[in-house]
Each structure stands twice: as C-alpha cells, then as structure tokens.
Short mmCIF file of C-alpha atoms and ligand atoms in Angstrom, two decimals:
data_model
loop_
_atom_site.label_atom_id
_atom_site.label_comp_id
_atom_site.label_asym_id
_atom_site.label_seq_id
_atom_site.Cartn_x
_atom_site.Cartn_y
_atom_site.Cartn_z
CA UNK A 555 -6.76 -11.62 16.98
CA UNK A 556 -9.29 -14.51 15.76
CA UNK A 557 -10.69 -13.47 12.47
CA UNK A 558 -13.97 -14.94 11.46
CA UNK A 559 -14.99 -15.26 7.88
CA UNK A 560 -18.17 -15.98 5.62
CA UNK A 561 -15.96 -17.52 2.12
CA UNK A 562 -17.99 -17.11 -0.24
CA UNK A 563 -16.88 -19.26 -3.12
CA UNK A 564 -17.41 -20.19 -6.88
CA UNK A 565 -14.77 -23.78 -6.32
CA UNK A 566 -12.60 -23.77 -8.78
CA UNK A 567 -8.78 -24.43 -8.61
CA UNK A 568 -7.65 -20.94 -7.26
CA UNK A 569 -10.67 -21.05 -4.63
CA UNK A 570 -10.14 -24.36 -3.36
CA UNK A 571 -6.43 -22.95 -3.41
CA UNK A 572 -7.96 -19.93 -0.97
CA UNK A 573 -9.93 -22.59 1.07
CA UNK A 574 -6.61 -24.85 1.94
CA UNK A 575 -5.08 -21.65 2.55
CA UNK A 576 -8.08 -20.62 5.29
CA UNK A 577 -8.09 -24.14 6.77
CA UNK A 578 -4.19 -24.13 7.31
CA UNK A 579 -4.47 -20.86 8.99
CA UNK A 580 -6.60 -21.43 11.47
CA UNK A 581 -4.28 -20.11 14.07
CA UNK A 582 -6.20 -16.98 13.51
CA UNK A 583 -8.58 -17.31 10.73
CA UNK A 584 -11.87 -18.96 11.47
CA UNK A 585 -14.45 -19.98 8.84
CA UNK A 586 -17.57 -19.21 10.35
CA UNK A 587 -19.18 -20.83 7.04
CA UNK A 588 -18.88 -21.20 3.43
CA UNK A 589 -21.71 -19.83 0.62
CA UNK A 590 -21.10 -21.93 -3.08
CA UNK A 591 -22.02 -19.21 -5.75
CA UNK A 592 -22.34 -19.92 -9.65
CA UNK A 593 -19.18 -18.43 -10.80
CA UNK A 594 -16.32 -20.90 -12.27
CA UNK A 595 -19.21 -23.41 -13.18
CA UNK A 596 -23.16 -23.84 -12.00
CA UNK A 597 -23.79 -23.94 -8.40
CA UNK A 598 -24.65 -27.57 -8.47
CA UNK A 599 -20.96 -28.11 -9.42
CA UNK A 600 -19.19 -25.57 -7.02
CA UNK A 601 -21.35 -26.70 -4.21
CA UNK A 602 -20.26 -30.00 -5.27
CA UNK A 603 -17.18 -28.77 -4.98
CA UNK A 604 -16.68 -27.28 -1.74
CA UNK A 605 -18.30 -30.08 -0.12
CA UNK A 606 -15.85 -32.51 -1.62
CA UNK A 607 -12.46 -30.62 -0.55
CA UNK A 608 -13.62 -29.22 2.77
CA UNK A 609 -14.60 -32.25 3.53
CA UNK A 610 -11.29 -33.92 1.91
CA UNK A 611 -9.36 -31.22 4.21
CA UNK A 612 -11.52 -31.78 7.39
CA UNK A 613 -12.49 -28.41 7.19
CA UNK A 614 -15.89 -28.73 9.29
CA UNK A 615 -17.39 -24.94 8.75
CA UNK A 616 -21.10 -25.76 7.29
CA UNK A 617 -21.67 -25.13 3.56
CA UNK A 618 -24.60 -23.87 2.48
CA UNK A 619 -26.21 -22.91 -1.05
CA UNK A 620 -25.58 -19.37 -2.79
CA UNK A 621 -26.91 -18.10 -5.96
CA UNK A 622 -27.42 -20.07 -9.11
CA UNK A 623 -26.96 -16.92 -11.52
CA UNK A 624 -26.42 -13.36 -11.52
CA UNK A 625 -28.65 -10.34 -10.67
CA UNK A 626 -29.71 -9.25 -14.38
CA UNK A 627 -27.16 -9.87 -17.17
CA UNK A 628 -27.33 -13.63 -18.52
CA UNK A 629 -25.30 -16.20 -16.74
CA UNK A 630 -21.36 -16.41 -17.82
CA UNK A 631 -19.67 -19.15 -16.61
CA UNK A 632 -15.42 -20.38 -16.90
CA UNK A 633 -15.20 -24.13 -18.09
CA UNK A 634 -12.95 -23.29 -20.49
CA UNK A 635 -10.30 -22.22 -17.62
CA UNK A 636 -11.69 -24.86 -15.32
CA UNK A 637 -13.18 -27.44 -16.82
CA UNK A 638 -16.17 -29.29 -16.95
CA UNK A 639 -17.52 -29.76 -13.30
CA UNK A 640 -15.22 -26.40 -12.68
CA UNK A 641 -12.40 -28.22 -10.60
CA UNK A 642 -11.26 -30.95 -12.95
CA UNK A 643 -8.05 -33.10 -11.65
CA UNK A 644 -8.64 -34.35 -7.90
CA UNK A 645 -10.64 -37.13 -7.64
CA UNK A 646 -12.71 -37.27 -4.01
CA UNK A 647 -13.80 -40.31 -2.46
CA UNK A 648 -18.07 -40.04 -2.06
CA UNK A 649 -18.38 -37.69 0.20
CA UNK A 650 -20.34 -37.88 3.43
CA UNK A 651 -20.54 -33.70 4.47
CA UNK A 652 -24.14 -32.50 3.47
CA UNK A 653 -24.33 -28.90 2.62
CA UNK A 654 -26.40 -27.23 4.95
CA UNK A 655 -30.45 -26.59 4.56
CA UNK A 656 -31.41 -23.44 3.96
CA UNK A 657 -30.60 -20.56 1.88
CA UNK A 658 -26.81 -18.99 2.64
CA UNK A 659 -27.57 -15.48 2.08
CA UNK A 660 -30.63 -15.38 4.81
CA UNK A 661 -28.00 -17.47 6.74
CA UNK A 662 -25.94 -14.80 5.97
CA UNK A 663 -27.24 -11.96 6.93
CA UNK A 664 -28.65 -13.55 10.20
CA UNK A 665 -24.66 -14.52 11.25
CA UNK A 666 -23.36 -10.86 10.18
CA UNK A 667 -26.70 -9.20 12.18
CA UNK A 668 -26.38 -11.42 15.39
CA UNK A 669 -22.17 -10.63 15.39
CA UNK A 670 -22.29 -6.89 14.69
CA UNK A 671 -18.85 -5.75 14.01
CA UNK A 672 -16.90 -9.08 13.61
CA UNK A 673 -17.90 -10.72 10.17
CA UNK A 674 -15.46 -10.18 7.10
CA UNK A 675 -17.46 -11.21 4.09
CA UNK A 676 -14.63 -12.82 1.81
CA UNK A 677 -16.03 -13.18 -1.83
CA UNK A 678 -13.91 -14.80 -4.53
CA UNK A 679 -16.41 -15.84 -6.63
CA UNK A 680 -19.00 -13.20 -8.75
CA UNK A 681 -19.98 -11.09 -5.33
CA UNK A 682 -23.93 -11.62 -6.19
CA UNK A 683 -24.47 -13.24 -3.04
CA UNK A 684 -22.82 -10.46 -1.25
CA UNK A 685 -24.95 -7.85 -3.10
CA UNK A 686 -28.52 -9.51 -1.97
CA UNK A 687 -27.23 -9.33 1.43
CA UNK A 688 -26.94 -5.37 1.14
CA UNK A 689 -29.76 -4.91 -0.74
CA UNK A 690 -31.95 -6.89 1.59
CA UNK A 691 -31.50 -5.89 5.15
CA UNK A 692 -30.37 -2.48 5.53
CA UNK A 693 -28.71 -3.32 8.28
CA UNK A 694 -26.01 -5.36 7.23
CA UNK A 695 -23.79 -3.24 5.56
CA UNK A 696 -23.43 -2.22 9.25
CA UNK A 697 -22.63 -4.49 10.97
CA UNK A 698 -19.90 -6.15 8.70
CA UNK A 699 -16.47 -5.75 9.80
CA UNK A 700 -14.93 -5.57 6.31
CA UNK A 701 -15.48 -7.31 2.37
CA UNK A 702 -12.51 -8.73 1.20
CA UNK A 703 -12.82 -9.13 -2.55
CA UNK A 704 -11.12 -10.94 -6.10
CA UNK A 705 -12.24 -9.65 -8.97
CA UNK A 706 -11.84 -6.33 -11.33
CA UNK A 707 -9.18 -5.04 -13.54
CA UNK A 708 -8.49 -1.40 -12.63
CA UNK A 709 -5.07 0.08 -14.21
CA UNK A 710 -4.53 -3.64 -16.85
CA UNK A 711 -6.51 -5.28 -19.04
CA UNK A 712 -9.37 -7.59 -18.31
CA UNK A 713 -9.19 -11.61 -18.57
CA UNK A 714 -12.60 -12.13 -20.30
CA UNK A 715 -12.71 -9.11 -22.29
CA UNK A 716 -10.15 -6.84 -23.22
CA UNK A 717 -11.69 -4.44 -19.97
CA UNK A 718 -13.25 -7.11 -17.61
CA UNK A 719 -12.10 -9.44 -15.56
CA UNK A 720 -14.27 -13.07 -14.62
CA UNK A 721 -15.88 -12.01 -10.95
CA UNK A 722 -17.13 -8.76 -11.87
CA UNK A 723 -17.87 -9.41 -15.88
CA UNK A 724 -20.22 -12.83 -14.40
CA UNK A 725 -22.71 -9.68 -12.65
CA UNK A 726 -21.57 -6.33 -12.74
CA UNK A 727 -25.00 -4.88 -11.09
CA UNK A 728 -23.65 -6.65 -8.13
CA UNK A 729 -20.27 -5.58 -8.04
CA UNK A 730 -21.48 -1.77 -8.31
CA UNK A 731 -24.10 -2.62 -5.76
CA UNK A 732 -20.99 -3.74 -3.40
CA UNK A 733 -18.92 -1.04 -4.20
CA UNK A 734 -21.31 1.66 -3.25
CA UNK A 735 -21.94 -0.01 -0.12
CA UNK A 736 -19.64 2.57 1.98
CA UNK A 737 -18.67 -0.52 3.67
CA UNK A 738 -14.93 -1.06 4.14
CA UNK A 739 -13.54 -2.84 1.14
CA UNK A 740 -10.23 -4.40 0.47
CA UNK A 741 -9.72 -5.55 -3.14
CA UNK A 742 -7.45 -7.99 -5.52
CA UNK A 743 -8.07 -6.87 -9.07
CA UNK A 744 -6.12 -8.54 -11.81
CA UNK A 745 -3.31 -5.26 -11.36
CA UNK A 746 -1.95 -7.31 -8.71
CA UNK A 747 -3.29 -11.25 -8.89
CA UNK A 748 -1.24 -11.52 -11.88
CA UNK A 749 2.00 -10.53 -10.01
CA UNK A 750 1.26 -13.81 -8.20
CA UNK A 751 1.57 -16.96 -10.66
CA UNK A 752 2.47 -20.24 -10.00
CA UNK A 753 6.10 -21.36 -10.39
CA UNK A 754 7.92 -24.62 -11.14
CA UNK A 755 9.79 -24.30 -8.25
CA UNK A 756 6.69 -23.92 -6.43
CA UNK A 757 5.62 -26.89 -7.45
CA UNK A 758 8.42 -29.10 -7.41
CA UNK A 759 8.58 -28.22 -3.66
CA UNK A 760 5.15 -29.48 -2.78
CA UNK A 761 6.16 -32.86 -4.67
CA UNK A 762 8.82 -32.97 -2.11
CA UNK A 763 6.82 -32.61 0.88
CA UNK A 764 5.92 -35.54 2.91
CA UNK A 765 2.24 -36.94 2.12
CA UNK A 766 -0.63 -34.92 3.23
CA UNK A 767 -3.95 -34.26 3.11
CA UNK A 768 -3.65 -31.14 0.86
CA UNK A 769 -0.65 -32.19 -1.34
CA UNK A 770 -2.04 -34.24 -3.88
CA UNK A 771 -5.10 -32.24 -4.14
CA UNK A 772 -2.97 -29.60 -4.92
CA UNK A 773 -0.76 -31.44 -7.37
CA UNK A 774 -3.66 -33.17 -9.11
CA UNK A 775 -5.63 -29.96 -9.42
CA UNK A 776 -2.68 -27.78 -10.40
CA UNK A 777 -2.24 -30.64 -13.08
CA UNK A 778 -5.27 -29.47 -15.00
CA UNK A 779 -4.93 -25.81 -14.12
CA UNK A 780 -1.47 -24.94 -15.24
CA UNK A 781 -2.40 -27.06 -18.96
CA UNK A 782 -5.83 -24.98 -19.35
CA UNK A 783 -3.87 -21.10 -18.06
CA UNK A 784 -0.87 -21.63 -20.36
CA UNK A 785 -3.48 -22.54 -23.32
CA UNK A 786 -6.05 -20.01 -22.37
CA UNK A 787 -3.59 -16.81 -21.43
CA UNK A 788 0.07 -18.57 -22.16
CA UNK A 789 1.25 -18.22 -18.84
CA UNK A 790 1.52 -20.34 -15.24
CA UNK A 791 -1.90 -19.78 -13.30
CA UNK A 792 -2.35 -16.69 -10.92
CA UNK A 793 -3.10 -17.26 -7.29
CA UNK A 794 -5.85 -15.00 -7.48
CA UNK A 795 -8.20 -16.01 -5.30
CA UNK A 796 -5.84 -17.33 -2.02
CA UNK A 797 -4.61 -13.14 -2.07
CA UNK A 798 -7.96 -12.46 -0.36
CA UNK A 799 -6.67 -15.11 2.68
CA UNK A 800 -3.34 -14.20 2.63
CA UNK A 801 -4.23 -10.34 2.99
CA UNK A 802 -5.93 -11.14 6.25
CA UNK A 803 -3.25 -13.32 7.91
CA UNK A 804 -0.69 -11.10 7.18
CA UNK A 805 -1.90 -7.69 4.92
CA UNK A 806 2.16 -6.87 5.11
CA UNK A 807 2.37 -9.32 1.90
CA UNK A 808 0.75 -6.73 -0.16
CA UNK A 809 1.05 -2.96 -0.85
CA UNK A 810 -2.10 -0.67 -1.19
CA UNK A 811 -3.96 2.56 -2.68
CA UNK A 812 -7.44 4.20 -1.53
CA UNK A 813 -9.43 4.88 -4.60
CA UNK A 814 -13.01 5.31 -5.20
CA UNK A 815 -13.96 2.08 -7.90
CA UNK A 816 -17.06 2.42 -9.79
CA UNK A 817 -18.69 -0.39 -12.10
CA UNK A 818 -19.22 0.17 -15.93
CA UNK A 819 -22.71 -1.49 -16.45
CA UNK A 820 -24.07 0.13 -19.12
CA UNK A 821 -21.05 0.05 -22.10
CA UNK A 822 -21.10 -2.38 -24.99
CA UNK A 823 -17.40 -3.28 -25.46
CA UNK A 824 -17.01 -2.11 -21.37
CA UNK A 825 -19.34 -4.03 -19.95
CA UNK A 826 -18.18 -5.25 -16.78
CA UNK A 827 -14.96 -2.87 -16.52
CA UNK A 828 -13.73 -1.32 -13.39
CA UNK A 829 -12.74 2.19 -13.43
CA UNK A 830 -10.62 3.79 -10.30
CA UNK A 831 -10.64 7.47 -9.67
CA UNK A 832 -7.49 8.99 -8.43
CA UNK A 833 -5.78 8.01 -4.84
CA UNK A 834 -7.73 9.50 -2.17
CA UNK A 835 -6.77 8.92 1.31
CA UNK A 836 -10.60 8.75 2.46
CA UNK A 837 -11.64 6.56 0.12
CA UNK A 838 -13.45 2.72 1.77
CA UNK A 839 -12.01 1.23 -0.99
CA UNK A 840 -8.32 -0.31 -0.53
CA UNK A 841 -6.80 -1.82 -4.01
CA UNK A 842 -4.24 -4.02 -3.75
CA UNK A 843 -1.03 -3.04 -5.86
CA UNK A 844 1.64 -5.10 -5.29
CA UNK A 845 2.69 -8.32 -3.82
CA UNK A 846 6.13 -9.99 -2.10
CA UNK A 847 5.57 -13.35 -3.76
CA UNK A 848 8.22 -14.82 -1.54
CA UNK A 849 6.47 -13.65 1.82
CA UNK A 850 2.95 -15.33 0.04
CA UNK A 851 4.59 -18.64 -0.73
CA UNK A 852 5.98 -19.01 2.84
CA UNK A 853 2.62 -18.52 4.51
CA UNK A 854 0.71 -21.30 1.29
CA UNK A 855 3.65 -23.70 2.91
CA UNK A 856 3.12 -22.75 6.76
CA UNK A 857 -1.00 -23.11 5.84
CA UNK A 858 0.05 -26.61 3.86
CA UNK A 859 2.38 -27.81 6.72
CA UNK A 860 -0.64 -27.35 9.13
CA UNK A 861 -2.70 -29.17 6.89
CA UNK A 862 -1.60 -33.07 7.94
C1 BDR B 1076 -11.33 -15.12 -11.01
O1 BDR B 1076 -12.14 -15.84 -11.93
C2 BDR B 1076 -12.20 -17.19 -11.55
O2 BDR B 1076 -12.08 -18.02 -12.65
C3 BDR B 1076 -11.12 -17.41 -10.53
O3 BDR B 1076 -11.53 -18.39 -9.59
C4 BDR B 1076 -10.97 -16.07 -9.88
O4 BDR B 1076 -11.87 -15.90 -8.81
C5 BDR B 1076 -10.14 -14.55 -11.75
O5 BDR B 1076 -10.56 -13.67 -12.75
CA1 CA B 1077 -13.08 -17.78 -7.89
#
C-alpha cells in the first residue's frame, strides 16, 4: 500500500502546497527524495525553497539539486505569479537541512534502477529533470512504476500563452521526450487544475484551526498568492500542483480519459501547446478531467491535521 515518490519540484506556492500535502499523508505516501528544478524561479531559489519548508514541516526526505534551465529553448521563469525568490510570504527561520551533494538526476536514476518497479516519478515543476533521466539510461523508463505529472493545457486555453501552459511552455523538448516514453503517465493539465481554486471558505477554515506547523505557512503564503492570481488571471489560485498528491492517495477524487498527448515544439504562436488525440482505451497516457473539490479539500485538512 506504501507509495514511494521522487517530487520533483520547482517551490513555489502550489508546490510547497503539494509537499505539505505529501508530508501529511504519510500514512501511505513516502518521499523517497525531493529534486529542486528551475521552474517558478532559478534553482538557487526553489532549492532554497524546499529546503526551507521541508525543513519547516520536518519533512526529513533528502533534497538534492535538479536542473538550472531547460533542454534547448531559453529559460522562462514565473515571478510575476510568484514573486521574487518564487515563494514570497512565509518567512523561515535560517535553516539548518543541507541539500544533499550530488547531482539529483544521477541520484535519480540510481534510486528508480536499484527499486525496479516501485518509484513514481512525481514532477510538478517543468519535467526536464525527468526527461534526462529517460534519455540517459535506457533502462529507467523501465523500471519506473508510474510519472505523475502538472502541466499542459489539452481541451482549454494555456496560462502563459493563449495555447501553453507554465510546466510544459518552460521546455517543451522535455515534455515530448516524457510523453513518448511509453511509460505509464497520469496527467493534470490546466482542463482540470482550474476546476480546483482556492476558496474563502477554504481559507477561513484553516484560520480556525488550532496552531500548527503548516497553518501559517499556508496562510502567509496564500497571502501573496491569492493577491498575484486574482491580478495575473482575476481569479482565486488553482491547486494545481497538490492534484498530482491527491491522485495517488486517493485517484477516486478525480475522473479520467486515455489519450495519446503529443508536444507542439516546432509552432510560433503554439509553441509549447499540448494536443490530445481522441480517447483510446490503450493509450499510457491518463488525463485528468474532472475533480470532486469537496473530496480534495477533506484529504488537504486530514494531510494538515497530521501535520502538528
Ligand atoms: C504550474 O506552473 C507553476 O507556476 C505552478 O507551480 C504549476 O506547477 C501551473 O501552470
Ligand atoms: Ca510547480
């Protein structure tokens, strides 16, 4: 029943969202380790990042260093959704958690090749990490148990251009690389992410909760985040990146469809865009559809109740 996890991350409000949600699960969800990407800001900041709320959360799975860019295209990065060191609100005390030596994608690939069968690869950031690992041992694509993915915009419109959306517009090489990996994948594009925003009832229930370790990292966070969203796209943030977490505690939460997903790389104006052929039962590629936003919000407060 255990589940164990790479979480490969770009920390950022939604992601550090998606870590809480991990670390309060941990009934069956096990982080086996984390991999900070460039994504919602440089690497130096989302490493910063994770290292400041896992270790605010007593999270104790090692972090280690991802990419600093993307594959080919130029680096795009998101402080105008999440400000400057990409997770502006909570203040941490100076941290003592080190991220781990070594480069996390040969740590990577060493952890998925010595557990054949039992890694899910989660990746909420831009999935470049996750692409190096397949294109560097052939191996790996395996011995994975499953990639769990945010990112793409399949049947709606994108949320950096009017077709992309952030994770796979920040390096679609790698997101085509990852999609023709025939490796199981189960996805969150923006078609259903955006069925999941943040309420004010949401939120005036965590102010009611007793003092925690997650609540006012939440509350200070979410106090930048839902400012920058309704100024940026005019509505109450999406809990896009938690979905990924939330899928594998309890995929019931979400409805599905098999279809083949391939990566526009080469358009102008399309850059980026992720196109779905029609439903087909044999497809590797699950999309999620549809959400029960009540069912989420009862597992974010069973994860934040566990998180004392
Ligand atoms: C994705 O982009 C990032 O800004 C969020 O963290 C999420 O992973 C949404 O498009
Ligand atoms: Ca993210």
């Amino acid at each position: 029943k255990m589940k164990h996890i790479i979480m490969d991350v770009d920390t950022g409000h939604d992601d550090a969202v998606a870590i809480a949600l991990a670390g309060g699960l941990n009934d069956e969800i096990i982080i086996d380790g984390f991999i900070a990407t460039a994504g919602n800001q440089i690497r130096e900041y989302t490493l910063e990042n994770t290292l400041n709320l896992t270790e605010a959360l007593e999270m104790e799975a090692p972090v280690f260093a991802g990419s600093i860019g993307p594959l080919l295209r130029d680096r795009v990065l998101a402080g105008n959704i999440h400000g400057a060191n990409g997770f502006e609100g909570p203040v941490f005390e100076k941290r003592k958690k080190k991220e781990c030596m070594g480069n996390g994608i040969r740590w990577a690939i060493d952890h998925v090749l010595s557990h054949p069968g039992e890694i899910t690869f989660v990746s909420v950031g831009p999935w470049t990490d996750l692409a190096v690992c397949l294109k560097s041992d052939e191996r790996f694509a395996s011995s994975l148990k499953e990639i769990v993915l945010m990112g793409g915009a399949v049947d709606h419109p994108g949320n950096v251009t009017p077709s992309a959306e952030f994770n796979v517009f920040a390096d679609p090489e790698a997101a085509e690389i990852v999609f023709d990996s025939g490796v199981p994948i189960t996805f969150f594009p923006l078609d259903v992410t955006l069925k999941l925003l943040l309420t004010q009832e949401v939120l005036d229930k965590v102010k009611k909760l007793p003092e925690s370790r997650y609540k006012n990292i939440f509350l200070a966070s979410m106090g930048f985040y839902v400012p920058s969203l309704l100024k940026a796209h005019g509505e109450m943030p999406a809990m896009h990146d938690p979905c990924t977490i939330a899928y594998l505690y309890d995929p019931s939460i979400f409805k599905y469809s098999y279809r083949p997903i391939s990566v526009e790389t080469k358009g102008d104006k399309t850059y980026g865009k992720t196109i779905g052929g029609k439903e087909d039962k044999n497809s590797t590629t699950k999309m999620a559809v549809d959400v029960d936003t009540d069912k989420f919000w009862a597992l974010f407060f069973k994860a934040v109740k566990n998180l004392v």
